[in-house]
CSV table of N, CA and C in Angstrom, one decimal:
chain,number,residue,atom,x,y,z
D,14,MET,N,34.7,33.6,-17.2
D,14,MET,CA,34.4,33.7,-16.2
D,14,MET,C,32.9,33.0,-16.1
D,15,ALA,N,33.0,32.0,-15.0
D,15,ALA,CA,32.0,31.2,-14.4
D,15,ALA,C,30.7,32.1,-14.8
D,16,ARG,N,29.6,31.1,-15.5
D,16,ARG,CA,28.0,31.8,-15.6
D,16,ARG,C,27.7,31.8,-14.7
D,17,LYS,N,27.9,30.9,-13.4
D,17,LYS,CA,26.7,30.8,-12.4
D,17,LYS,C,27.0,32.1,-11.5
D,18,SER,N,28.6,33.3,-11.9
D,18,SER,CA,27.9,34.6,-11.3
D,18,SER,C,27.7,35.2,-12.0
D,19,LEU,N,26.5,34.9,-12.8
D,19,LEU,CA,25.5,35.8,-14.0
D,19,LEU,C,24.7,36.7,-12.9
D,20,PHE,N,24.0,35.9,-12.4
D,20,PHE,CA,22.5,36.3,-11.6
D,20,PHE,C,23.4,37.1,-10.5
D,21,LEU,N,23.9,38.2,-10.2
D,21,LEU,CA,24.5,38.6,-9.0
D,21,LEU,C,23.6,39.9,-8.3
D,22,SER,N,22.6,39.8,-8.9
D,22,SER,CA,21.2,40.6,-8.8
D,22,SER,C,20.6,39.6,-7.1
D,23,LEU,N,20.6,38.6,-7.3
D,23,LEU,CA,20.4,37.6,-6.1
D,23,LEU,C,21.2,37.7,-5.0
D,24,GLN,N,21.9,38.2,-5.1
D,24,GLN,CA,23.4,38.1,-4.2
D,24,GLN,C,23.3,39.8,-3.4
D,25,ASN,N,22.5,40.7,-4.4
D,25,ASN,CA,22.6,42.1,-3.9
D,25,ASN,C,23.9,42.6,-4.2
D,26,VAL,N,24.5,42.3,-5.6
D,26,VAL,CA,25.6,43.2,-5.7
D,26,VAL,C,25.3,44.1,-6.9
D,27,SER,N,25.6,45.4,-6.3
D,27,SER,CA,25.4,46.7,-7.2
D,27,SER,C,26.8,47.1,-8.0
D,28,SER,N,26.2,48.2,-8.8
D,28,SER,CA,27.4,48.6,-9.6
D,28,SER,C,26.7,50.0,-10.6
D,29,VAL,N,27.9,50.6,-11.5
D,29,VAL,CA,27.3,52.0,-11.7
D,29,VAL,C,26.3,51.5,-12.7
D,30,SER,N,24.9,52.4,-13.2
D,30,SER,CA,23.9,51.7,-13.7
D,30,SER,C,24.4,51.9,-15.3
D,31,LYS,N,24.8,53.2,-15.6
D,31,LYS,CA,24.8,53.7,-16.9
D,31,LYS,C,26.2,52.6,-17.6
D,32,PHE,N,26.8,51.6,-16.9
D,32,PHE,CA,27.3,50.7,-17.6
D,32,PHE,C,26.4,49.7,-18.1
D,33,LEU,N,25.3,49.6,-17.9
D,33,LEU,CA,24.5,48.4,-18.0
D,33,LEU,C,23.9,48.6,-19.2
D,34,THR,N,23.5,47.2,-20.2
D,34,THR,CA,23.4,47.6,-21.1
D,34,THR,C,22.9,46.2,-22.0
D,35,VAL,N,21.2,46.1,-22.8
D,35,VAL,CA,20.6,44.7,-22.9
D,35,VAL,C,21.0,44.5,-24.2
D,36,SER,N,22.0,45.0,-25.2
D,36,SER,CA,21.8,44.6,-26.5
D,36,SER,C,23.8,44.5,-26.8
D,37,PRO,N,24.1,43.3,-27.7
D,37,PRO,CA,25.4,43.5,-27.9
D,37,PRO,C,25.9,44.6,-28.6
D,38,GLU,N,24.8,44.9,-29.2
D,38,GLU,CA,25.2,46.1,-30.7
D,38,GLU,C,25.5,47.7,-29.8
D,39,THR,N,24.8,47.8,-28.4
D,39,THR,CA,25.0,48.9,-27.5
D,39,THR,C,26.0,48.5,-26.8
D,40,LEU,N,26.2,47.6,-26.0
D,40,LEU,CA,28.0,47.3,-26.1
D,40,LEU,C,29.1,47.5,-26.3
D,41,LYS,N,29.0,47.1,-27.9
D,41,LYS,CA,29.9,47.9,-28.7
D,41,LYS,C,30.0,49.5,-28.8
D,42,LEU,N,28.9,50.2,-29.0
D,42,LEU,CA,29.1,50.8,-28.9
D,42,LEU,C,29.8,51.5,-27.6
D,43,LYS,N,29.2,51.5,-26.2
D,43,LYS,CA,30.2,51.8,-25.6
D,43,LYS,C,31.3,51.5,-25.6
D,44,ILE,N,32.0,50.3,-25.8
D,44,ILE,CA,33.0,49.9,-25.7
D,44,ILE,C,33.9,50.9,-26.9
D,45,GLU,N,33.3,51.2,-27.8
D,45,GLU,CA,34.3,51.9,-28.8
D,45,GLU,C,34.1,53.4,-28.1
D,46,ALA,N,33.1,53.8,-27.1
D,46,ALA,CA,32.8,55.0,-27.0
D,46,ALA,C,34.0,55.3,-25.3
D,47,ALA,N,34.5,54.4,-25.0
D,47,ALA,CA,35.5,54.2,-23.9
D,47,ALA,C,37.0,54.1,-23.9
D,48,LYS,N,37.0,53.5,-25.4
D,48,LYS,CA,38.6,53.8,-25.8
D,48,LYS,C,39.1,54.7,-26.0
D,49,ASN,N,40.2,54.3,-25.2
D,49,ASN,CA,41.3,56.1,-25.4
D,49,ASN,C,40.8,56.8,-24.3
D,50,ARG,N,39.6,56.8,-23.0
D,50,ARG,CA,39.1,57.6,-22.5
D,50,ARG,C,39.1,57.3,-21.0
D,51,ILE,N,39.2,56.0,-21.0
D,51,ILE,CA,39.3,55.5,-19.9
D,51,ILE,C,40.5,54.6,-19.0
D,52,HIS,N,41.2,55.3,-17.8
D,52,HIS,CA,42.7,54.5,-17.9
D,52,HIS,C,42.5,54.0,-16.5
D,53,VAL,N,41.3,53.1,-16.2
D,53,VAL,CA,41.4,52.4,-15.2
D,53,VAL,C,40.6,51.3,-15.9
D,54,ASP,N,41.0,49.9,-15.2
D,54,ASP,CA,40.0,48.7,-15.9
D,54,ASP,C,38.9,48.7,-15.4
D,55,VAL,N,38.1,48.5,-16.4
D,55,VAL,CA,36.2,48.9,-16.2
D,55,VAL,C,35.7,47.3,-16.8
D,56,GLY,N,34.6,47.2,-16.7
D,56,GLY,CA,33.7,46.1,-17.2
D,56,GLY,C,32.3,46.7,-17.6
D,57,PHE,N,31.6,46.2,-18.5
D,57,PHE,CA,30.0,46.3,-18.6
D,57,PHE,C,29.4,45.3,-18.5
D,58,TRP,N,28.7,45.8,-17.4
D,58,TRP,CA,27.3,44.4,-17.2
D,58,TRP,C,25.9,44.5,-18.0
D,59,GLY,N,25.8,43.4,-18.1
D,59,GLY,CA,24.7,43.2,-19.2
D,59,GLY,C,22.9,43.3,-18.6
D,60,GLY,N,22.7,43.5,-19.1
D,60,GLY,CA,21.0,43.6,-18.4
D,60,GLY,C,19.7,42.3,-18.7
D,61,LEU,N,20.2,41.8,-17.7
D,61,LEU,CA,18.4,41.0,-17.9
D,61,LEU,C,17.4,41.8,-17.8
D,62,VAL,N,16.3,41.9,-18.5
D,62,VAL,CA,15.1,42.6,-18.3
D,62,VAL,C,14.0,41.3,-18.7
D,63,PRO,N,12.5,41.9,-18.8
D,63,PRO,CA,11.6,40.9,-19.7
D,63,PRO,C,11.6,40.7,-20.7
D,64,ASP,N,12.0,41.5,-21.4
D,64,ASP,CA,12.4,41.1,-23.1
D,64,ASP,C,13.4,40.4,-23.1
D,65,ASN,N,14.0,39.8,-22.8
D,65,ASN,CA,15.5,38.8,-23.2
D,65,ASN,C,15.5,37.9,-22.0
D,66,THR,N,14.5,37.9,-21.3
D,66,THR,CA,14.6,36.6,-20.3
D,66,THR,C,14.1,35.2,-20.7
D,67,LEU,N,13.4,35.5,-22.2
D,67,LEU,CA,13.0,34.5,-22.9
D,67,LEU,C,13.9,34.0,-24.1
D,68,ASN,N,14.6,35.0,-24.1
D,68,ASN,CA,15.4,34.6,-25.5
D,68,ASN,C,17.1,34.4,-25.2
D,69,SER,N,17.4,33.0,-25.3
D,69,SER,CA,18.4,32.5,-24.7
D,69,SER,C,19.4,33.0,-25.3
D,70,SER,N,19.5,33.1,-26.9
D,70,SER,CA,20.5,33.5,-27.7
D,70,SER,C,20.3,34.9,-27.7
D,71,ALA,N,19.7,35.8,-27.3
D,71,ALA,CA,19.6,37.4,-26.5
D,71,ALA,C,21.0,37.3,-25.5
D,72,LEU,N,20.8,36.1,-24.5
D,72,LEU,CA,21.2,36.6,-23.3
D,72,LEU,C,22.7,36.1,-23.9
D,73,GLU,N,23.0,34.7,-24.5
D,73,GLU,CA,24.2,34.0,-24.6
D,73,GLU,C,25.0,35.3,-25.7
D,74,SER,N,24.1,36.2,-26.5
D,74,SER,CA,25.1,36.9,-27.7
D,74,SER,C,25.7,38.3,-26.5
D,75,LEU,N,24.9,38.6,-25.5
D,75,LEU,CA,25.8,39.5,-24.4
D,75,LEU,C,26.7,39.2,-23.9
D,76,LEU,N,26.7,37.6,-23.7
D,76,LEU,CA,27.8,37.0,-22.9
D,76,LEU,C,29.0,36.9,-23.8
D,77,ASP,N,28.4,36.5,-25.1
D,77,ASP,CA,29.8,36.6,-25.8
D,77,ASP,C,30.3,37.4,-26.3
D,78,ALA,N,29.4,38.9,-26.4
D,78,ALA,CA,30.1,39.8,-26.2
D,78,ALA,C,31.0,40.6,-25.5
D,79,GLY,N,31.0,39.9,-24.6
D,79,GLY,CA,31.9,40.4,-23.5
D,79,GLY,C,31.2,41.0,-22.1
D,80,VAL,N,29.9,41.2,-21.8
D,80,VAL,CA,29.7,41.7,-20.6
D,80,VAL,C,30.2,40.8,-19.4
D,81,LEU,N,30.7,41.5,-18.4
D,81,LEU,CA,30.8,40.6,-17.2
D,81,LEU,C,30.0,39.5,-17.0
D,82,GLY,N,28.4,40.1,-16.9
D,82,GLY,CA,27.8,39.4,-16.1
D,82,GLY,C,26.3,39.9,-16.4
D,83,LEU,N,25.1,39.5,-16.0
D,83,LEU,CA,24.0,39.7,-16.0
D,83,LEU,C,23.0,40.6,-14.7
D,84,LYS,N,22.7,41.5,-15.2
D,84,LYS,CA,22.5,42.3,-13.3
D,84,LYS,C,20.7,42.1,-14.0
D,85,SER,N,20.2,42.2,-12.6
D,85,SER,CA,18.6,42.6,-13.1
D,85,SER,C,17.7,43.9,-12.1
D,86,PHE,N,17.2,44.1,-11.9
D,86,PHE,CA,16.3,44.9,-10.8
D,86,PHE,C,14.6,44.0,-10.5
D,87,MET,N,14.6,43.7,-9.3
D,87,MET,CA,13.5,43.3,-8.7
D,87,MET,C,12.7,44.3,-7.8
D,88,CYS,N,13.3,45.3,-7.9
D,88,CYS,CA,12.3,46.7,-8.0
D,88,CYS,C,12.4,47.7,-9.4
D,89,PRO,N,11.6,48.2,-9.1
D,89,PRO,CA,11.3,49.5,-10.3
D,89,PRO,C,13.3,50.1,-10.2
D,90,SER,N,13.8,50.5,-11.0
D,90,SER,CA,15.1,50.9,-11.4
D,90,SER,C,15.2,52.1,-11.2
D,91,GLY,N,14.2,52.9,-12.0
D,91,GLY,CA,14.0,54.5,-12.0
D,91,GLY,C,15.1,54.5,-13.8
D,92,ILE,N,15.1,53.8,-14.5
D,92,ILE,CA,15.8,53.9,-15.7
D,92,ILE,C,15.1,53.0,-16.8
D,93,ASN,N,14.3,53.8,-17.5
D,93,ASN,CA,13.6,53.3,-18.2
D,93,ASN,C,13.8,52.5,-19.1
D,94,ASP,N,14.6,52.4,-20.1
D,94,ASP,CA,15.0,51.0,-20.8
D,94,ASP,C,15.8,49.9,-20.0
D,95,PHE,N,15.3,49.5,-18.6
D,95,PHE,CA,16.2,48.2,-17.8
D,95,PHE,C,14.9,48.7,-16.7
D,96,PRO,N,13.4,47.8,-17.3
D,96,PRO,CA,12.5,47.5,-16.2
D,96,PRO,C,13.0,46.1,-15.1
D,97,MET,N,12.0,46.3,-14.0
D,97,MET,CA,12.5,45.2,-13.5
D,97,MET,C,11.7,43.7,-13.7
D,98,THR,N,12.7,42.9,-13.2
D,98,THR,CA,12.2,41.7,-13.4
D,98,THR,C,11.5,40.8,-12.2
D,99,ASN,N,10.9,39.6,-12.3
D,99,ASN,CA,10.6,39.0,-11.1
D,99,ASN,C,11.3,37.5,-10.9
D,100,ILE,N,11.0,36.4,-10.1
D,100,ILE,CA,11.6,35.7,-9.9
D,100,ILE,C,11.6,34.8,-11.1
D,101,THR,N,10.5,34.6,-11.4
D,101,THR,CA,10.0,33.3,-12.5
D,101,THR,C,11.1,33.7,-13.7
D,102,GLN,N,11.0,35.1,-14.0
D,102,GLN,CA,11.7,35.4,-15.1
D,102,GLN,C,13.2,34.7,-15.1
D,103,HIS,N,13.5,35.3,-13.8
D,103,HIS,CA,14.8,34.5,-13.3
D,103,HIS,C,15.2,33.1,-13.6
D,104,SER,N,14.4,32.4,-13.1
D,104,SER,CA,14.1,30.9,-13.6
D,104,SER,C,14.4,30.8,-14.7
D,105,VAL,N,13.3,31.2,-16.0
D,105,VAL,CA,13.2,30.8,-16.9
D,105,VAL,C,14.8,31.3,-17.4
D,106,ALA,N,15.3,32.8,-17.3
D,106,ALA,CA,16.3,32.6,-17.4
D,106,ALA,C,17.6,31.8,-17.6
D,107,LYS,N,18.0,31.4,-15.9
D,107,LYS,CA,18.6,30.5,-15.7
D,107,LYS,C,18.3,29.1,-16.5
D,108,THR,N,17.2,28.6,-16.1
D,108,THR,CA,17.1,27.4,-17.2
D,108,THR,C,17.8,27.3,-18.6
D,109,ARG,N,17.3,28.4,-19.3
D,109,ARG,CA,17.9,28.7,-20.8
D,109,ARG,C,19.1,28.6,-20.9
D,110,LEU,N,19.9,29.4,-20.1
D,110,LEU,CA,21.6,29.6,-20.0
D,110,LEU,C,22.1,28.4,-19.6
D,111,LYS,N,21.0,27.5,-18.6
D,111,LYS,CA,21.5,26.2,-18.2
D,111,LYS,C,22.3,26.1,-16.8
D,112,LEU,N,21.9,27.1,-16.5
D,112,LEU,CA,23.0,27.4,-14.9
D,112,LEU,C,22.3,26.8,-13.8
């Protein structure tokens, strides 16, 4: 998948929030929990949050673990583990991922 599609939040794309994850370990747990229980094609979104915008290895590890892309909220998400980001954090993450 082309990494230029990672910043879908800038394109106003939404998805079911319970499938968001901000670490490869959590992604692995979600994939294991879904095995043999889901009978449709599913994908998991990675989360771009303030804590990982400066850490390109954290973002790369999410992508390498198989997330479809990265999603973020630029307003309060209502999800404690998924705080909002701002345009500066988006720019930093894009630069670190060389997008």
